[in-house]
XYZ file of C-alpha atoms in Angstrom:
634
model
C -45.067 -1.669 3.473
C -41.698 -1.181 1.579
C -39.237 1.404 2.836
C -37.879 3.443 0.361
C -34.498 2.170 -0.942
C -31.723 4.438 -0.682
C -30.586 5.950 -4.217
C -27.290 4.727 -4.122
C -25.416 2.485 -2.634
C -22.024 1.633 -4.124
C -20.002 1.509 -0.626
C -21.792 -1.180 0.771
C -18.987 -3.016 1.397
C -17.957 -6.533 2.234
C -14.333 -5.906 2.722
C -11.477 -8.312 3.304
C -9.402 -7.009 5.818
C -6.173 -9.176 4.852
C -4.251 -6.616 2.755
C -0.845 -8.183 2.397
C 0.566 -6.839 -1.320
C 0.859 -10.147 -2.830
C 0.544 -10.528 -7.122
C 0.130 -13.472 -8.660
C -0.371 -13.707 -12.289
C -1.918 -15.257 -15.459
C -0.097 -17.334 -18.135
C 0.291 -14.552 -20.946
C 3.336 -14.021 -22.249
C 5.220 -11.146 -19.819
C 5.167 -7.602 -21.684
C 8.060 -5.216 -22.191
C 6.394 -1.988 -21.372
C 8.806 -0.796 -18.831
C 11.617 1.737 -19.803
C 15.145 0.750 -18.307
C 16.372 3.967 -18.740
C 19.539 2.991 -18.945
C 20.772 6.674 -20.538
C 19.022 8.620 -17.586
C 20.618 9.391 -13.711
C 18.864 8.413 -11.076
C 17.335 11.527 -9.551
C 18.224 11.202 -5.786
C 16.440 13.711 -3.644
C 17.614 13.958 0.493
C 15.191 15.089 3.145
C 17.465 16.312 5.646
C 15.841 16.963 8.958
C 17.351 17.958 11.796
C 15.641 18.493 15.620
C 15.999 21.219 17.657
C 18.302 21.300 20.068
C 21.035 24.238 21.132
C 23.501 22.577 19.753
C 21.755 21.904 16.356
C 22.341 25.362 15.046
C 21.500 26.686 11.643
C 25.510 27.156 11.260
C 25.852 23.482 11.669
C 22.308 22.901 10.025
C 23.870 24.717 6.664
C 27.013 22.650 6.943
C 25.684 19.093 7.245
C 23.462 19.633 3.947
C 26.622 21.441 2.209
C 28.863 18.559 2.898
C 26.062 16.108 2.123
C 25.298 17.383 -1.208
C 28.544 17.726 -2.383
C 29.792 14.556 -1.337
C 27.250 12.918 -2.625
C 27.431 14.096 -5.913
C 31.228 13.687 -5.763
C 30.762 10.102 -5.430
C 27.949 9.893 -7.427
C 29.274 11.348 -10.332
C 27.393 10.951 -13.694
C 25.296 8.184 -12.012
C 22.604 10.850 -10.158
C 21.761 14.135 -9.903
C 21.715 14.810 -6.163
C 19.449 17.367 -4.255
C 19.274 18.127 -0.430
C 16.155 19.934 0.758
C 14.754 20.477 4.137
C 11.165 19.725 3.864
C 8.936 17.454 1.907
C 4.850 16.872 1.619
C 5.207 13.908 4.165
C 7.844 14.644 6.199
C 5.241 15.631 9.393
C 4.193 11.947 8.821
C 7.850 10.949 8.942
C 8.413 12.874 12.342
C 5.596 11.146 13.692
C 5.834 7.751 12.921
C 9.441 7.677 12.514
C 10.954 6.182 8.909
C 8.594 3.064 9.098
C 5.789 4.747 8.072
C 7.673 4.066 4.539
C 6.333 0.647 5.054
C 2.978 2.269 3.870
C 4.327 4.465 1.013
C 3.239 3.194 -2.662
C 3.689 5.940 -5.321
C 5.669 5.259 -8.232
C 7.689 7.977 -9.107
C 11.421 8.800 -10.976
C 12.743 9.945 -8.013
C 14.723 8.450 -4.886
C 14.159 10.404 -1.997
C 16.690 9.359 1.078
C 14.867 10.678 4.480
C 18.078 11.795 6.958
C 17.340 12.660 10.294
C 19.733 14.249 12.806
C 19.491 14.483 16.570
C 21.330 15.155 19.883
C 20.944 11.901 22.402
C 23.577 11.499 25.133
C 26.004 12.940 23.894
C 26.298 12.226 20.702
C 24.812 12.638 17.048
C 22.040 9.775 16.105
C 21.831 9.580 12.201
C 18.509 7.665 10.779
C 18.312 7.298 7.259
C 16.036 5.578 5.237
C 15.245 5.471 1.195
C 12.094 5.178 -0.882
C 12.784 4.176 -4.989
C 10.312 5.772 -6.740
C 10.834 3.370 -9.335
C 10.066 0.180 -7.805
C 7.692 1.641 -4.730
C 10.166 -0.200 -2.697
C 11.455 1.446 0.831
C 14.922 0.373 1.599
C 14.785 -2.780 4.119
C 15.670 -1.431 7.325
C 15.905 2.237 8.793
C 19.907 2.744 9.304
C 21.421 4.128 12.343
C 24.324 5.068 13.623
C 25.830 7.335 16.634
C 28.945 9.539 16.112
C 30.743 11.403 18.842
C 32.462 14.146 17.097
C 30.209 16.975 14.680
C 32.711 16.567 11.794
C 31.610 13.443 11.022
C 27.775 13.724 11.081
C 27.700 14.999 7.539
C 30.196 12.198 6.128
C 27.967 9.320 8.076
C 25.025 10.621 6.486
C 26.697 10.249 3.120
C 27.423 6.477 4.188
C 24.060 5.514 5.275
C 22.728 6.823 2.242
C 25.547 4.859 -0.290
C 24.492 1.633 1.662
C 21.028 1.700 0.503
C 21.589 3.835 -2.710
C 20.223 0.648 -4.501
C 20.849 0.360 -8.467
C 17.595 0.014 -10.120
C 16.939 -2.867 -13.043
C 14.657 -3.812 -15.203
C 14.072 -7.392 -16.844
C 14.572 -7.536 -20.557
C 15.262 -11.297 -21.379
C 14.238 -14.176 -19.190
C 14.212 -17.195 -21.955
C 17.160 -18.698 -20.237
C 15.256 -18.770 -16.745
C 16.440 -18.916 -14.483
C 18.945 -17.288 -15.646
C 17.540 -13.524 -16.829
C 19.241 -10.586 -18.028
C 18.909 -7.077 -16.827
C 19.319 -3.688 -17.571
C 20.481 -1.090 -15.355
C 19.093 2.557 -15.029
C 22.073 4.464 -15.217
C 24.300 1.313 -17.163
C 24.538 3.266 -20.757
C 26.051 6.748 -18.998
C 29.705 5.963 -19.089
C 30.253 4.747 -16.020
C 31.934 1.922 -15.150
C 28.929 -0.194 -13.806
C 31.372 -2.192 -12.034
C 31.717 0.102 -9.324
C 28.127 -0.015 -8.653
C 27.283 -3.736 -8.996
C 29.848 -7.015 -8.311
C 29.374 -10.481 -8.720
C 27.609 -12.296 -5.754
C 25.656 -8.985 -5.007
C 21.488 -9.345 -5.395
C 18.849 -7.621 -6.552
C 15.116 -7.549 -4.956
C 12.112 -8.689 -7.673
C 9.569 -6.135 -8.092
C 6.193 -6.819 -10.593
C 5.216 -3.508 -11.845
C 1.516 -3.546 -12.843
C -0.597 -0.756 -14.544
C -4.482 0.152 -12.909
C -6.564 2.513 -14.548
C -4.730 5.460 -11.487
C -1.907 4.393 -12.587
C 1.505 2.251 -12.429
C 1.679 0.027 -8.824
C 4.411 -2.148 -7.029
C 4.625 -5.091 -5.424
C 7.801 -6.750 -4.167
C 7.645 -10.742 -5.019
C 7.741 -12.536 -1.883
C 11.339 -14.551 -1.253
C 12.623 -13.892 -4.707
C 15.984 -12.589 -5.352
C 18.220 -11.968 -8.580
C 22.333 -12.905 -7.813
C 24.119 -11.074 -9.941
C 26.814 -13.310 -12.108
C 28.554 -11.319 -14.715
C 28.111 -7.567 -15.477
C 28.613 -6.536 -18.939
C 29.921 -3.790 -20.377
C 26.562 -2.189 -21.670
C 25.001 -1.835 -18.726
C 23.316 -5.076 -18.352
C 23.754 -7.639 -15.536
C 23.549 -11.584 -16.017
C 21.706 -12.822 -13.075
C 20.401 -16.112 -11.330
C 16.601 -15.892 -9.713
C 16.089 -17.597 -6.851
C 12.902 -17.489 -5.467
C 10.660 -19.950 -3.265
C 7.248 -20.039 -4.882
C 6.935 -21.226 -8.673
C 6.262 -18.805 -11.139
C 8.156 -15.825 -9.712
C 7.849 -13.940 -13.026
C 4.270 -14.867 -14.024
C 2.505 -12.245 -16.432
C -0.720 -11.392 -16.113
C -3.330 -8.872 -18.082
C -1.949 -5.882 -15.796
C 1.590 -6.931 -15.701
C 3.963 -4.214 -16.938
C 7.067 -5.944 -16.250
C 9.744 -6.685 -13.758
C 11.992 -4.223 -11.943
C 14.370 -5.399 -9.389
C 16.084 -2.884 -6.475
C 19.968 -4.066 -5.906
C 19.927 -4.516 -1.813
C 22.337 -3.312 0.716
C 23.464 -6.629 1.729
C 26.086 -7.703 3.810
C 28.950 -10.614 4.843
C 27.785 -12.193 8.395
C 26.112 -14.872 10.120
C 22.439 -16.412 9.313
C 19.989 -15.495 11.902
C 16.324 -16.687 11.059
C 13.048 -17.061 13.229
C 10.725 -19.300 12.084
C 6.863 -18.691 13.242
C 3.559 -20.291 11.766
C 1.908 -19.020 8.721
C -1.071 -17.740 10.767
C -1.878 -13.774 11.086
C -3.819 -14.881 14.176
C -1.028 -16.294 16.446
C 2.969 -15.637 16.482
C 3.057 -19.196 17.522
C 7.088 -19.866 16.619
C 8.229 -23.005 14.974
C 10.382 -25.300 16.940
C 12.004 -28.173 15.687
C 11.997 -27.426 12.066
C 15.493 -29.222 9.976
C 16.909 -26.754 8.714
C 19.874 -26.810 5.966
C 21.919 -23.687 4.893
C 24.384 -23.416 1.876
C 26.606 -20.580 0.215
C 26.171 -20.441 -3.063
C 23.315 -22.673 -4.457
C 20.231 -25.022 -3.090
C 22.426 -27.859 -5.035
C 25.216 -27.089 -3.113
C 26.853 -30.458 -1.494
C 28.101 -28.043 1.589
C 25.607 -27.373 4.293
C 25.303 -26.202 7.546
C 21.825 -27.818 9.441
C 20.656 -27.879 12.758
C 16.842 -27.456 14.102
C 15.277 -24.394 15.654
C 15.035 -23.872 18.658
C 11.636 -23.873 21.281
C 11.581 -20.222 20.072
C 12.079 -20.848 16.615
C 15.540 -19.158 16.269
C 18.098 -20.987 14.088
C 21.632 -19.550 13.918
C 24.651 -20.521 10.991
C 28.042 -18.780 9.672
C 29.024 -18.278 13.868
C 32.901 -19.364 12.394
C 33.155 -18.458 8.145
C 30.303 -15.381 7.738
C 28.195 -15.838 4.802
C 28.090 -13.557 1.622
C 24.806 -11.086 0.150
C 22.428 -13.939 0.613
C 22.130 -17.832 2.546
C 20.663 -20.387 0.693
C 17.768 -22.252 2.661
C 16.136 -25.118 3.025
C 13.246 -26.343 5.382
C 13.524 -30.716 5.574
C 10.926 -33.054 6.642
C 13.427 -36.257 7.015
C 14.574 -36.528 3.567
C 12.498 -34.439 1.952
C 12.306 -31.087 1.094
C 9.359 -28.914 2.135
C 10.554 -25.383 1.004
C 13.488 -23.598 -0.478
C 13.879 -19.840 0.793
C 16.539 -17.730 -0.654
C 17.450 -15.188 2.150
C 19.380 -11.792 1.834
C 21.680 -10.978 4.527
C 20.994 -7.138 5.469
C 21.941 -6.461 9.172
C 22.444 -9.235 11.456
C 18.709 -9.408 13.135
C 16.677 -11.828 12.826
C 14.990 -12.843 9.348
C 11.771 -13.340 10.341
C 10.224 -16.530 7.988
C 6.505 -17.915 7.858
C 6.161 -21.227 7.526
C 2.771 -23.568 7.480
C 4.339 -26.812 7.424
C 2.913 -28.334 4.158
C 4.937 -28.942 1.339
C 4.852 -26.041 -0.734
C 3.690 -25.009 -4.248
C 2.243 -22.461 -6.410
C 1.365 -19.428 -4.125
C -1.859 -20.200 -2.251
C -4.979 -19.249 -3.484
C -6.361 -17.601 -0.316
C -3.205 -14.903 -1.362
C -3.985 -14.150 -4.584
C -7.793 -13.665 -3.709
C -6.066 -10.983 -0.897
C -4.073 -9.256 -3.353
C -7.363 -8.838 -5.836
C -9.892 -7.776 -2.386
C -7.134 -5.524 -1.875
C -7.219 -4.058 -4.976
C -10.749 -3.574 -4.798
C -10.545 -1.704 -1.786
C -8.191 0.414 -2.979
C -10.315 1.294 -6.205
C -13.545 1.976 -3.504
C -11.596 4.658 -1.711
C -10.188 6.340 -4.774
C -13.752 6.269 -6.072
C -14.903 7.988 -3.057
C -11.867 10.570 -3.095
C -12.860 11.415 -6.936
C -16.349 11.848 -6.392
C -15.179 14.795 -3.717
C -13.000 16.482 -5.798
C -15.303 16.197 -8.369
C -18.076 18.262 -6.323
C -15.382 20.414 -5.467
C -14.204 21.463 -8.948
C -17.932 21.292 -9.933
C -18.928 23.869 -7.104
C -17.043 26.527 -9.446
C -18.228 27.531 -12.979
C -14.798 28.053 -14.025
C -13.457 24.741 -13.137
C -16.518 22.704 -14.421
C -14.937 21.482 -18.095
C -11.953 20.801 -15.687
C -14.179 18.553 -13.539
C -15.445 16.769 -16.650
C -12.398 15.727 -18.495
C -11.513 14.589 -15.270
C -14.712 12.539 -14.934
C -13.452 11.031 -17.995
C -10.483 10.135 -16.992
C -11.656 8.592 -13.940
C -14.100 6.743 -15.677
C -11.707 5.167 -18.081
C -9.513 3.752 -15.846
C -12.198 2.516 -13.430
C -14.043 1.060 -16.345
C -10.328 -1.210 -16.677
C -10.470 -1.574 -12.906
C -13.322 -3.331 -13.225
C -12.427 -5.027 -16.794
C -9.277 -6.515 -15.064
C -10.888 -6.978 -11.427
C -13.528 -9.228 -13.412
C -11.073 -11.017 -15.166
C -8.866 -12.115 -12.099
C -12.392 -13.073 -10.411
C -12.895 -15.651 -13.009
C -9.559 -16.809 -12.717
C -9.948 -17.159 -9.050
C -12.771 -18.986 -9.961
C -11.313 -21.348 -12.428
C -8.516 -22.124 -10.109
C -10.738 -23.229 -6.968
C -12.453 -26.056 -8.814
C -9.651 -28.172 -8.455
C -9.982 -27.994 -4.842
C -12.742 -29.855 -2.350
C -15.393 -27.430 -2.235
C -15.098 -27.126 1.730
C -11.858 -25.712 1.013
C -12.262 -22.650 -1.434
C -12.141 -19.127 -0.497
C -14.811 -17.524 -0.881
C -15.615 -14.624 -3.485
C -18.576 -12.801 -2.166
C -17.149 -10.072 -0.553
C -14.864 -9.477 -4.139
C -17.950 -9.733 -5.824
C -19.634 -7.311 -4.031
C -16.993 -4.830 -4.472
C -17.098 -5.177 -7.660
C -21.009 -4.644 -7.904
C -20.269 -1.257 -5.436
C -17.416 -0.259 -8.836
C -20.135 -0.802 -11.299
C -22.218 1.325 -9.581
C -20.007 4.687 -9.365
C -19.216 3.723 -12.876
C -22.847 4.555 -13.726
C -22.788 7.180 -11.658
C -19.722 8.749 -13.098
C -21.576 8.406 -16.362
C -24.868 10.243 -15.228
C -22.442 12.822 -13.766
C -20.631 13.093 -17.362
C -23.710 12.991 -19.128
C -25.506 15.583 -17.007
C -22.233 18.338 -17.043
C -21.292 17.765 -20.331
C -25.194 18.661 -21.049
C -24.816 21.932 -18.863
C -22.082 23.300 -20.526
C -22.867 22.855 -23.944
C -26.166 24.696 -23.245
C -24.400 28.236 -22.987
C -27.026 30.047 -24.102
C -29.238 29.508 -20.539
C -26.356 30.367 -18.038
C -29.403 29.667 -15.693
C -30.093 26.430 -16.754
C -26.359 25.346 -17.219
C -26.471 26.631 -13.108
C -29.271 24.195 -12.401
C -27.941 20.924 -14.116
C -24.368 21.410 -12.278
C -26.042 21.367 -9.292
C -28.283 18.358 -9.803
C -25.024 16.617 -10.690
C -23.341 18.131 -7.584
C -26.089 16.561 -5.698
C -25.653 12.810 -7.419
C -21.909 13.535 -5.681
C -22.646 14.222 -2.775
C -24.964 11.211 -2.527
C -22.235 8.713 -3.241
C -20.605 10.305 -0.155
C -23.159 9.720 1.801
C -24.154 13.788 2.402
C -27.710 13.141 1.882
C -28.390 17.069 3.618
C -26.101 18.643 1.898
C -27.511 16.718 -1.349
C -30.821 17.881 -0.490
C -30.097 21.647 0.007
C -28.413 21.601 -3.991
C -31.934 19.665 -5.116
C -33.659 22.242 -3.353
C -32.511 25.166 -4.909
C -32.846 23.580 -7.968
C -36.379 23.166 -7.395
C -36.731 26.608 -6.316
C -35.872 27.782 -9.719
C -37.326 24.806 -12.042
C -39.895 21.997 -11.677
C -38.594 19.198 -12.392
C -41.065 16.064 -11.422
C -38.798 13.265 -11.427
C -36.037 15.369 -9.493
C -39.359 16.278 -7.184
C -40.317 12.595 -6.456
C -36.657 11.748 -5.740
C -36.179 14.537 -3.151
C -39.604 13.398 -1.737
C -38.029 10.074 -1.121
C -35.242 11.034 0.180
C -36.516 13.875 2.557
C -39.008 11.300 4.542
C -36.002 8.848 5.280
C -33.559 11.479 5.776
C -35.866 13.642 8.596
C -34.778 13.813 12.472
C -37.055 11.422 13.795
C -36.302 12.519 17.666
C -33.606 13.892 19.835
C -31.827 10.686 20.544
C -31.649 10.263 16.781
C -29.759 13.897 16.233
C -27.227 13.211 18.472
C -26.794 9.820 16.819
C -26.487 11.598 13.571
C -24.281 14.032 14.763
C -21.931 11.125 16.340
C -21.976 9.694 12.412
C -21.239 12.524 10.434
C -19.002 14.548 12.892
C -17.688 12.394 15.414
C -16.991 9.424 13.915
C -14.785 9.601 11.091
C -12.677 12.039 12.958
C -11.699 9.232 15.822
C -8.093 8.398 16.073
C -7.014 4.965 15.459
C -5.991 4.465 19.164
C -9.636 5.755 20.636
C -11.181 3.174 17.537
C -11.722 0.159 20.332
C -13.241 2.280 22.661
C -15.599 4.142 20.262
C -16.706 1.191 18.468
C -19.598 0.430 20.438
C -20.561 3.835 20.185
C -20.734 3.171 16.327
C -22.752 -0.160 16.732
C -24.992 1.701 18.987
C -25.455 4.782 16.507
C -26.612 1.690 13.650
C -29.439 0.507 15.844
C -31.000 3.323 16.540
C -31.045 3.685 12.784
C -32.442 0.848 12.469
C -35.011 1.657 15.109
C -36.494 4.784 13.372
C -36.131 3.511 9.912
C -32.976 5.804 9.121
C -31.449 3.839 6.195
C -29.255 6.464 4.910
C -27.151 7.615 8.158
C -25.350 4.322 8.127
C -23.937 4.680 4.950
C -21.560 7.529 6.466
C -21.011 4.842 9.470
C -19.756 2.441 6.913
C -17.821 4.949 4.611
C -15.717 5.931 7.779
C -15.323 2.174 8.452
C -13.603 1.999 5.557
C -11.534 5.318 5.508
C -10.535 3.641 9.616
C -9.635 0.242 8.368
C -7.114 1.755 5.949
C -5.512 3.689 8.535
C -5.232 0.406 10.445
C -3.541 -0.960 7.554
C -1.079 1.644 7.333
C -0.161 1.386 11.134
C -0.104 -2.337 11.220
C 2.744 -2.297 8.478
C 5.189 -0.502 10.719
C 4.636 -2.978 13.493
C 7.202 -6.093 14.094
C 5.533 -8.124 16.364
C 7.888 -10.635 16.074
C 10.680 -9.312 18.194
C 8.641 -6.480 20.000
C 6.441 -7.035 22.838
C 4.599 -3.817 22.718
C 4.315 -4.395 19.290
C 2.714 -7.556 19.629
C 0.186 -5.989 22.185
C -0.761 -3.326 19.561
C -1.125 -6.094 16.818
C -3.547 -8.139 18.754
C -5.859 -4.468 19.095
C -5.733 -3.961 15.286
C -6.707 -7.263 14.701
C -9.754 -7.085 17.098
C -10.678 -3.499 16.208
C -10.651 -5.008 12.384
C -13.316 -7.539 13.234
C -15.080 -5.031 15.223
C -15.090 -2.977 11.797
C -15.709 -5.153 9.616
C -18.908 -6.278 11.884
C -19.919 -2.843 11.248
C -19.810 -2.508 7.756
C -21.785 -6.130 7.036
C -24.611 -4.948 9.652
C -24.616 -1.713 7.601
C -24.774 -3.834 4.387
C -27.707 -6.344 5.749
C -30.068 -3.690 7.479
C -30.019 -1.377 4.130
C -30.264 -4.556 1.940
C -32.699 -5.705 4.039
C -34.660 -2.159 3.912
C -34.590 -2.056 0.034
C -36.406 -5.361 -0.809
């Protein structure tokens, strides 16, 4: 005999775990949509934060930000508007993880916000400062830091750190001479001598701004930088791109444009580590020819050597080199890739390398970038569908809830429009290579299938309140249908009994057969079928997505154990909560894993290798959640 099939089941998901931020796009011709805003400041906003500690008083705590703000704007001039404040929405996650956790940041916003924090250590002052630009979702490239000895001089250090990575902001108006492109800078049509901001030989970061149905997203293009070589007077820069991979300023059905962040770059020595292009292993690269040159790849002048049995190659010891080094991996006499490097501190750049002559990004990348995309639209699906309940829990916020249904709808219904499209261009592209060798699109595709589905949910949910409150004549009735679609809510996030409490009520006050036979369902796969199998659920639904990201390794079997004794008493809707919490702890992962440097940190390393296995471990959950309920509903 059939089990009954859960009602809904748009989170069954097959997720790809690699989320590196990588965009690669179509072949239409690259839009303009992007305001330079080259007649507006910047709007540069300073956390200041400042421990506790007896000699950090609030006397000295009101003078640093004084002297901060007012030099700041003093130097600034025309060019920003300049606020200090002492507290921000994510400054607790700041404290915490310390000014990596920028790493993880992705909002795009008109706003620069420069994090400053101030402690006591031995004796002297430590200054950290980091920056976030709003307007390319780009955190500045390293967290600054510097120790002074004398008070006086905390506030004017601060002010340093910060002009360092202050970072003019451009956008790409005219690339027909590529690679030679010309760009406008945010700030260039004030009056100000953009000169003082931006010199010849300095370089600018690419950044592909694309638009989702939430909104306007950022990715930085990999190994692709803009040297500036003339600045005009009208606020736009003449610049060279360098970049590694072909096609650095592809456009694509999403594409808004191209921004580019000027970098804080330096004049030193080359330092590189070369390590294989394998997430799995840090295996380093020895032996690799390697040529450096100043000012071009064409450039008759080179330094070369080979790295060494830890992959670490070293140039500039005797004449420094400029803003960015010029290199090139050789295989004999032939060139396997050409990597334009920018020269921000003097560690380590840390460069992947497969050893195969490279191309056009690989495809196993681009399919990354669109699974990751996916995943992101799952979990915003599942964080509308709870404020939705909420808002639809009060009668006074109910036409607030629906126009924000809409909303949602619309730009998941492009979501999906563009998600499809990129499928089929994935799709396209594989066929030129050996069929052993394609990715594989299943677990895209099944995302995608999990989108259409709260798509026609959202529209049931539309449908249903937009019914309610146009029937204002039976307050009662209007009452009964909010609920209902309540109930189809809390269903999509997996809260079957709280579901079930809203359709009973309903029921209470109305017969309704087909709402009847549906609770009926429900109800005989949803019942406690023995004690072992409460304390399972309550592990699920209380336990479970509360667990830290440190405890995840140790709880996991825990988790797997919960799923069979679902399975064992027929429970088919419990797991969906198992597998919805899978998903919220993977992205948590994510988030943690970006602050990591493995490369040059033991510990770090160590950690890695658990987030990769605790991955797996989740991801293992999340297809046996998928197979037993698929497996349940035929």
């Amino acid at each position: 005999m059939k089990k009954p099939a859960p009602p809904r089941r748009w989170f069954f998901l097959m997720l790809v775990l690699s989320l590196y931020f990588l965009c690669f796009g179509g072949s239409s011709p690259l839009q303009a949509a992007l305001d330079p805003e080259t007649h507006k400041p910047y709007h540069l906003q300073v956390v200041l934060h400042i421990a506790k500690h007896r000699l950090l008083t609030d006397v000295f705590k009101d003078q640093v930000e004084r002297e901060l703000r007012d030099g700041l704007q003093a130097a600034l001039g025309d060019m920003a508007q300049v606020e200090v404040v002492r507290d921000h929405p994510r400054l607790n996650e700041i404290r915490e993880k310390g000014l990596q956790a920028l790493d993880g940041w992705k909002e795009i916003a008109d706003l620069k916000i420069h994090f400053v924090l101030i402690n006591f250590l031995d004796d002297q002052y430590e200054v950290q400062a980091r920056q976030y630009d709003g307007l390319t979702g780009q955190p500045s490239p390293v967290v600054r830091r510097e120790l002074v000895p004398d008070r006086r001089f905390v506030a004017r250090t601060a002010a340093l750190l910060i002009a360092l990575d202050f970072g003019l902001v451009g956008t790409v108006i005219d690339h027909s001479g590529f690679p030679v492109v010309r760009v406008a800078v945010k700030g260039g049509g004030l009056g100000v001598p953009l000169e003082r901001w931006v010199k010849k030989g300095e370089v600018f970061a690419l950044v592909q701004i694309n638009q989702s149905g939430a909104g306007p997203w950022a990715y930085r293009v990999p190994w692709a930088l803009l040297r500036v070589e003339e600045v005009l007077p009208d606020g736009v820069c003449v610049c060279r791109l360098y970049h590694r991979h072909p096609e650095p300023l592809a456009a694509g059905r999403d594409v808004l444009g191209y921004r580019c962040l000027k970098l804080g770059t330096i004049r030193g020595p080359v330092r590189l580590r070369f390590i294989d292009d394998d997430p799995r292993a840090l295996v380093p690269r020895a032996n690799l020819q390697i040529q450096v040159r100043r000012q071009s790849f064409e450039d008759a002048a080179k330094e070369q050597d080979t790295t060494d049995a830890d992959g670490f190659f070293r140039a500039g010891r005797d004449r420094p080199y400029e803003h960015i080094a010029f290199v090139t991996v050789m295989d004999g006499d032939k060139e396997r890739a050409r990597i334009p490097v920018p020269l921000i501190d003097e560690q380590p750049v840390v460069i992947k390398y497969s050893g195969k002559e490279e191309g056009s990004p690989p495809l196993v990348l681009r399919r990354s970038l669109w699974l990751g995309r996916l995943y992101e639209n799952l979990l915003a699906q599942a964080d509308l569908f709870r404020r939705l309940n909420e808002l639809a829990e009060k009668p006074e916020q109910r036409p607030a809830a629906l126009e924000r249904a809409k909303a949602g709808l619309q730009a998941l219904t492009a979501d999906i429009e563009n998600s499809t499209h990129e499928m089929n261009a994935l799709r396209a592209a594989m066929q030129a290579l050996p069929e052993g060798n394609r990715p594989s699109l299943a677990d895209g595709e099944q995302c995608l299938r999990d989108l259409r589905e709260a798509q026609q949910q959202l529209e049931k949910f539309i449908a249903g309140l937009d019914k309610a409150l146009k029937e204002e004549a039976d307050p009662r009735l209007k009452e009964l249908r909010a609920k209902v679609a309540r109930g189809q809510l809390l269903e999509d996030e997996a809260e079957f009994g709280q579901a079930l409490s809203l359709y009973q009520e309903v029921l209470k006050e109305q017969d309704d057969p087909k709402l009847k036979a549906h609770v009926q369902k429900l109800t005989k796969i949803w019942e406690v079928k023995s004690e072992t199998h409460r304390e399972v659920r309550r592990f699920i639904y209380e336990v479970w997505p509360k667990v830290e990201p440190a405890r995840l390794k140790e709880r996991l079997p825990e988790a797997h154990a919960a799923l069979e004794e679902c399975k064992r008493v027929g429970d088919t809707l419990s797991p969906l909560k198992l597998a919805k919490a899978a998903v919220a702890h993977l992205a948590k992962l994510n988030e943690q894993e970006k602050a990591l440097n493995p490369t040059l940190n033991p510990d770090h390393a160590r950690i890695a290798e658990t987030i990769l296995e605790v991955r797996e471990g989740l991801g293992k959950l999340i297809q046996d959640v998928n197979a037993f309920v698929a497996s349940a509903a035929r």
